[in-house]
Short mmCIF file of C-alpha atoms (C1' of nucleotides) in Angstrom, two decimals:
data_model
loop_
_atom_site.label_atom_id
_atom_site.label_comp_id
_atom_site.label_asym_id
_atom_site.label_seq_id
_atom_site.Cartn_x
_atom_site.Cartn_y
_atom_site.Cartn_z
CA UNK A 1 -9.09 26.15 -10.56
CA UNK A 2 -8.19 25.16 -7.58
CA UNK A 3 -10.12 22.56 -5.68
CA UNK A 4 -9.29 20.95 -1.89
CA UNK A 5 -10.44 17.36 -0.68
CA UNK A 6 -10.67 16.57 2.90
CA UNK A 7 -11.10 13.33 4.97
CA UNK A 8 -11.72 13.24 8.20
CA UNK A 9 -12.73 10.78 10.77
CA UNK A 10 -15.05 12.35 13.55
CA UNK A 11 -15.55 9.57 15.51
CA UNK A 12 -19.25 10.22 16.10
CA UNK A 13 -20.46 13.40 14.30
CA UNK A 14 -23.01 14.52 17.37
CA UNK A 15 -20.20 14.47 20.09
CA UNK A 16 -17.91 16.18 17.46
CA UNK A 17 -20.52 19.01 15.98
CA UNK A 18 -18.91 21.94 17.14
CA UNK A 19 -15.30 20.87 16.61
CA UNK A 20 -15.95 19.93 13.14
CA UNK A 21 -17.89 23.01 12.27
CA UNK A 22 -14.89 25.38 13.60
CA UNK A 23 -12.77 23.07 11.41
CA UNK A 24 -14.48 23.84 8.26
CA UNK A 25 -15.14 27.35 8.92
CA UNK A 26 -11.21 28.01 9.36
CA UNK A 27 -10.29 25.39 6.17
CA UNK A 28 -13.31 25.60 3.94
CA UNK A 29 -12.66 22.73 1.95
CA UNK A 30 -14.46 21.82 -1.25
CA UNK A 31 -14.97 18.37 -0.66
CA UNK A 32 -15.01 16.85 2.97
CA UNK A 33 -15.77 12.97 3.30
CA UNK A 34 -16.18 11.99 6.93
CA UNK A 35 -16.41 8.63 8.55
CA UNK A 36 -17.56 6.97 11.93
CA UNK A 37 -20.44 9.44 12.03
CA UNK A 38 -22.09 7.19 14.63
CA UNK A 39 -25.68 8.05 13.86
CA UNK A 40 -28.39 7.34 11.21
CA UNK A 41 -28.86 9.72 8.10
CA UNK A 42 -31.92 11.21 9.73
CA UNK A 43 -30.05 12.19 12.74
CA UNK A 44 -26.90 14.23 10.96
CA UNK A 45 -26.86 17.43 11.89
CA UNK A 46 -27.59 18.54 7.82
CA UNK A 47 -28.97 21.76 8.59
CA UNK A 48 -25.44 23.09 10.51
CA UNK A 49 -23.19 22.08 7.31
CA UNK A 50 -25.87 23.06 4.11
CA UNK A 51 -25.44 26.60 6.22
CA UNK A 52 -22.03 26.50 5.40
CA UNK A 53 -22.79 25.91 1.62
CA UNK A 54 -22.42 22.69 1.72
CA UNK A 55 -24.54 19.67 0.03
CA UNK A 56 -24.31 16.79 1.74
CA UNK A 57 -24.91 13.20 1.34
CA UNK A 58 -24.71 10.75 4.04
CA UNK A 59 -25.20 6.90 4.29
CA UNK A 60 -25.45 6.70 8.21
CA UNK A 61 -25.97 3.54 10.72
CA UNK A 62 -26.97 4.14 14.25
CA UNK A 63 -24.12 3.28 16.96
CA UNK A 64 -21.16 2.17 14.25
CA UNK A 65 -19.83 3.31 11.14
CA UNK A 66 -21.44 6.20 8.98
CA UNK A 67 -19.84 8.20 5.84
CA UNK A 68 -20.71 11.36 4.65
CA UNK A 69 -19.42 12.98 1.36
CA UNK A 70 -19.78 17.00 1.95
CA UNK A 71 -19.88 19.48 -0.99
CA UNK A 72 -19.81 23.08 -2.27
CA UNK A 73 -20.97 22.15 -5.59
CA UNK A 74 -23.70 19.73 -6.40
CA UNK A 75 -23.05 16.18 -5.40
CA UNK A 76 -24.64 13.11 -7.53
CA UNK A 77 -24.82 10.38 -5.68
CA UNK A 78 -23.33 6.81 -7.58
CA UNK A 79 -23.33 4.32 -5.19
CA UNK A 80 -24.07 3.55 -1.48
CA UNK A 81 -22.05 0.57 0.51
CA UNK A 82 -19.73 -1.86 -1.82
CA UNK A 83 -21.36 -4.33 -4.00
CA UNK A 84 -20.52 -8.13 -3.22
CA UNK A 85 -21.29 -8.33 0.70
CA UNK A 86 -23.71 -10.29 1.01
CA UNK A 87 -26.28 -8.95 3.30
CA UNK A 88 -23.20 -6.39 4.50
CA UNK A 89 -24.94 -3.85 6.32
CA UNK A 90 -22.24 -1.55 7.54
CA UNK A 91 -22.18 2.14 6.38
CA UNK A 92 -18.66 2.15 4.86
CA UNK A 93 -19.05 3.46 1.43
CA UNK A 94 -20.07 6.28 -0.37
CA UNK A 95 -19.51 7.64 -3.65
CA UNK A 96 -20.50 10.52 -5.91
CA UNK A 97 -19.93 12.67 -8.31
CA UNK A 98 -19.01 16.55 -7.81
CA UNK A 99 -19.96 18.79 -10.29
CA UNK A 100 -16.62 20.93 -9.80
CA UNK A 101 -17.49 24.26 -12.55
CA UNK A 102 -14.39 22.82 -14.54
CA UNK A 103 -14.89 19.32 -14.86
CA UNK A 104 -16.55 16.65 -12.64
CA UNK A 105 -14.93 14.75 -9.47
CA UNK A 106 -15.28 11.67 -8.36
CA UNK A 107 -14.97 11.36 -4.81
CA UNK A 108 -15.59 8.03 -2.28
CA UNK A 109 -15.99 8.57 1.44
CA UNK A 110 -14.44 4.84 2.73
CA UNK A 111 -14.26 3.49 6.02
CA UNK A 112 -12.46 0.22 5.81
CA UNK A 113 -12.68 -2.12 8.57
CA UNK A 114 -10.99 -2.17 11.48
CA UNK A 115 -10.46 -5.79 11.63
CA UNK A 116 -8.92 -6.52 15.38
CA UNK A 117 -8.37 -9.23 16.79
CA UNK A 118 -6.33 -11.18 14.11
CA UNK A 119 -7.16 -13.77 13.02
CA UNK A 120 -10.41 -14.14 13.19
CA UNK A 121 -13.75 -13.41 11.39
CA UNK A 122 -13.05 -9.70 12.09
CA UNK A 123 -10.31 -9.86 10.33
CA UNK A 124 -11.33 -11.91 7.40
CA UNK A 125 -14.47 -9.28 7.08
CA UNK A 126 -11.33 -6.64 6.76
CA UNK A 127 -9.38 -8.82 3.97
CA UNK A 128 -13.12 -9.72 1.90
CA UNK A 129 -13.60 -5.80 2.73
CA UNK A 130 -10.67 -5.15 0.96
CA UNK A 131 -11.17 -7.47 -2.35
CA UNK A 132 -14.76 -5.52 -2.97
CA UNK A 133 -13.02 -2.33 -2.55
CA UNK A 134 -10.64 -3.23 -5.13
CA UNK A 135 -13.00 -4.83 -7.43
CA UNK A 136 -15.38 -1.58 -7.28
CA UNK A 137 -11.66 0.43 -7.67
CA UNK A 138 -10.89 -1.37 -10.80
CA UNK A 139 -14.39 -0.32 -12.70
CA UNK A 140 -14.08 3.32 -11.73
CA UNK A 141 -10.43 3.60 -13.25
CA UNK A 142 -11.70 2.45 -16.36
CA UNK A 143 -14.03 5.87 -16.65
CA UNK A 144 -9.89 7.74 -16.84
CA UNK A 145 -11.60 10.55 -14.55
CA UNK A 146 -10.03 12.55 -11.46
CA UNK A 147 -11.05 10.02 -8.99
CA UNK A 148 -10.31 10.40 -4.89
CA UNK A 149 -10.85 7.75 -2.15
CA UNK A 150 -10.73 9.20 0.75
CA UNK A 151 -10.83 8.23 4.22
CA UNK A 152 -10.18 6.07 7.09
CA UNK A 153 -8.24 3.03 5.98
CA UNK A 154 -7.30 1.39 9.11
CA UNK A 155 -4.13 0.43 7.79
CA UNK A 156 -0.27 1.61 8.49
CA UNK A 157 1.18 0.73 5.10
CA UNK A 158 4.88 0.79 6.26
CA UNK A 159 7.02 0.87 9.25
CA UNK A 160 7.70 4.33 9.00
CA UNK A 161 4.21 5.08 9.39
CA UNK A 162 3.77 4.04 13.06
CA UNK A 163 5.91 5.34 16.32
CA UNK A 164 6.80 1.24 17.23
CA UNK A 165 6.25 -1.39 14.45
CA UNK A 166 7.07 -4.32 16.60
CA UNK A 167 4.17 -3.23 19.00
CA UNK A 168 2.35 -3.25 16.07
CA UNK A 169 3.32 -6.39 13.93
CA UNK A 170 0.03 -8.40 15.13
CA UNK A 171 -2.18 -6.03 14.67
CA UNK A 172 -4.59 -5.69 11.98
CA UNK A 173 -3.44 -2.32 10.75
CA UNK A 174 -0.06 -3.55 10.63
CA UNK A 175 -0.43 -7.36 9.39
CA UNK A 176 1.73 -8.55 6.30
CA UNK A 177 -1.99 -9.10 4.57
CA UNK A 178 -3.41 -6.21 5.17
CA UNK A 179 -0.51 -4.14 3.88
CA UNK A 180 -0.40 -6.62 0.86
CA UNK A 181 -4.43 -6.30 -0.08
CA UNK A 182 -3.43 -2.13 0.19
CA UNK A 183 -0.60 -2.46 -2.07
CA UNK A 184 -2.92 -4.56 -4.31
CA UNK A 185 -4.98 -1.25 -4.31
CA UNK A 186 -2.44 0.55 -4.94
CA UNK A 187 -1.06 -1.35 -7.94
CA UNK A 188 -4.22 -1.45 -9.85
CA UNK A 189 -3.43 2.33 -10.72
CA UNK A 190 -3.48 5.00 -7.67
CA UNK A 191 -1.37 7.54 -6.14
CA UNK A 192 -1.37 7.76 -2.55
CA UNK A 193 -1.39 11.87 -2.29
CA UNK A 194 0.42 11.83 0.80
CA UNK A 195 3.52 9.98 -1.30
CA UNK A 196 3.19 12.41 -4.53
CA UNK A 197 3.54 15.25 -2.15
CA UNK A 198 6.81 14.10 -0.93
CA UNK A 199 5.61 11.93 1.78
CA UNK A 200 7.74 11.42 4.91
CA UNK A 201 8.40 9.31 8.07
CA UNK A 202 6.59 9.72 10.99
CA UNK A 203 3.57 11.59 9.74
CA UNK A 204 0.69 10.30 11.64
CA UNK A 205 -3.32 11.01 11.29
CA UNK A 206 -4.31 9.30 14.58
CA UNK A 207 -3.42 8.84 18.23
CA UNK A 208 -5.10 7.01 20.38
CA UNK A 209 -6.97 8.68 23.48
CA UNK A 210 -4.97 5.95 25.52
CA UNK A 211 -1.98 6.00 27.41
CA UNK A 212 -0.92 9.50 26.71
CA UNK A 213 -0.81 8.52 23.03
CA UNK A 214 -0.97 11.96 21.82
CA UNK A 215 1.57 13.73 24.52
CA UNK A 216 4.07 10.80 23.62
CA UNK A 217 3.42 11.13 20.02
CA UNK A 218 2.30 7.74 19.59
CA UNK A 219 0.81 7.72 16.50
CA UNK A 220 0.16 6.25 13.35
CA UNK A 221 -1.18 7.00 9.53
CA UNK A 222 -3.87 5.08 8.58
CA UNK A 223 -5.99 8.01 6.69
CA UNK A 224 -5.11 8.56 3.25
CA UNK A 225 -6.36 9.57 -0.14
CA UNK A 226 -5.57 7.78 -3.10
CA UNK A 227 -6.32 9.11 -6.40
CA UNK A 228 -6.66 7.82 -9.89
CA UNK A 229 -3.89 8.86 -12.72
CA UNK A 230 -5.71 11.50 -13.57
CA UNK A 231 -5.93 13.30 -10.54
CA UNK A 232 -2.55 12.57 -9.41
CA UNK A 233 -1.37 14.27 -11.87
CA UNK A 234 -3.31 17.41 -10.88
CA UNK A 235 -2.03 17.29 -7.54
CA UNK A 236 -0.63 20.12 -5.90
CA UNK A 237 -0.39 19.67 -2.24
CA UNK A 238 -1.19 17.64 0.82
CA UNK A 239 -1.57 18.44 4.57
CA UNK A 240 -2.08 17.02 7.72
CA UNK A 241 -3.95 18.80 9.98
CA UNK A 242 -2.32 17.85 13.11
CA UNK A 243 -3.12 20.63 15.39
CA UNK A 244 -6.88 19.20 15.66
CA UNK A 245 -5.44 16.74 17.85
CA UNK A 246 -4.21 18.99 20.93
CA UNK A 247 -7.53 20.94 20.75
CA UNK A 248 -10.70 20.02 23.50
CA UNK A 249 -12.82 17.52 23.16
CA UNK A 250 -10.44 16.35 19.87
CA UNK A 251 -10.90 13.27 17.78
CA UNK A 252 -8.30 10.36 17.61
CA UNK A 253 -8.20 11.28 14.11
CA UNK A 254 -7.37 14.69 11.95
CA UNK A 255 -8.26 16.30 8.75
CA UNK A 256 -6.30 14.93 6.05
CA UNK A 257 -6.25 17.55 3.07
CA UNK A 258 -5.42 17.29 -0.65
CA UNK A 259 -5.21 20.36 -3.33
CA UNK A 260 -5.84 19.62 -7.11
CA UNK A 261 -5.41 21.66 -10.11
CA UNK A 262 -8.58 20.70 -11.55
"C1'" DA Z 1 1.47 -0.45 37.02
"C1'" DT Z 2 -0.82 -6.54 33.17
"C1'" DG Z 3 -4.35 -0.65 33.17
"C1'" DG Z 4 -4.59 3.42 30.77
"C1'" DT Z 5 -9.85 6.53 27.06
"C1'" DC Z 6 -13.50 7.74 24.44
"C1'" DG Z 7 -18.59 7.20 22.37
"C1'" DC Z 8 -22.73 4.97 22.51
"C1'" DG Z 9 -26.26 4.16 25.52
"C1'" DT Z 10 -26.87 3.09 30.02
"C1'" DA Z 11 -23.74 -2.88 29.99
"C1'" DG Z 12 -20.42 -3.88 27.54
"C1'" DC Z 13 -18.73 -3.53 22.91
"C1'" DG Z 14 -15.91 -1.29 19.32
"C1'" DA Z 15 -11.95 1.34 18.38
#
DNA sequence: ATGGTCGCGTAGCGA
């Protein structure tokens, strides 16, 4: 069968109910993990999605941050925020099992941080951010399931993934670290799906409300989702959902979309 | 042009 997992950042779920909604209506994806929801877990709108058919599970935080992980089949919740942060409160992490009728999914809704201005302690939160994500990445490859993290990563991982990379090069997105600690990710085992898919230059998932980002296509691609051996090899598509962007009342970020053969 | 826009929450921060 044929399953589809989304990531999306909403950039606040209440301002972005109706918008989202539409979206899912039109794509119907399988799997949806959304980040900056922007509100606590009592306050998602859980009703609105569950009558789509969808189970949800959300680990929200009022004002910042928030991750959902949205389902059509049953979702088992494994583990909420990334272990090692030391009284880390942010809502940046979610992951769970889907119980796909062929075989089960794992799926993580991430949110990595931002991490502007570098340096600074922002920026070191990013890079420690980054080590617990690959710790917690290294465990779940040993289980040799189809694995997807999906979601906002906050980080451009080459120049042909932003419009200017010298207006870039001290940014945090952009920053020789920060592109290193993804590699490191990347090394330990996974498939970026946008790459297996054929990839491309100049493929962007955000653009910032500012300065006529999106008329001047000013963009860059900072959402992706990586999966483990086992589910890149099931991979059989991935798209960018770029026309969210010139609708109303848009996020700065779109849908990102891959299609297994699971 | 040394700003420019959103969202939250109702000032100023985060992105």
């Amino acid at each position: 069968m044929t399953i589809t997992i989304a990531a999306w950042n909403v950039n606040s779920i209440k301002a972005r109910l109706e918008r989202t909604l539409e979206w899912v209506r039109e794509a119907r994806p399988d799997v949806l993990c959304l980040q900056e929801l922007k509100c606590e877990e009592a306050a998602f709108p859980r009703e609105a999605f569950e009558d789509e058919g969808y189970n949800v599970a959300v680990d929200g935080q009022k004002t910042y941050n928030g991750v959902a992980v949205l389902s059509k089949f049953p979702i088992e919740e494994t583990l909420r925020g990334l272990p090692g942060g030391d009284g880390d409160d942010h809502a940046r992490y979610l992951e769970a099992v889907i119980a796909a009728p062929s075989r089960p999914i794992r799926v993580v809704s991430v949110y990595m941080p931002n991490g502007n201005p570098a340096p600074g302690p922002k920026y070191d939160y990013k890079l420690s951010w980054m080590d617990r994500l690959i710790t917690r990445t290294r465990e779940l490859l040993d289980y040799e399931e189809v694995l997807a993290i999906a979601g906002d990563y906050n980080i451009i991982p080459t120049a042909d993934d932003v419009h200017d990379p010298a207006a870039w090069a001290d940014d945090a997105l952009f920053r020789p670290e920060s592109r290193a600690k993804y590699r490191a990710l990347l090394n330990l085992g996974l498939t970026p799906a946008f790459e297996q898919s054929g990839g491309g230059a100049h493929q962007y998932t955000f653009w910032d409300y500012q300065a006529g980002a999106w008329q001047r296509n000013n963009g860059i691609r900072i959402d992706h989702i990586l999966l483990s051996p086992e589910g890149a090899d099931r991979l059989r598509g991935f798209t960018i959902h770029k026309d969210e962007r010139a609708k109303e009342k848009p996020s700065d970020h779109v849908p990102v979309v891959a299609e297994l053969d699971v």
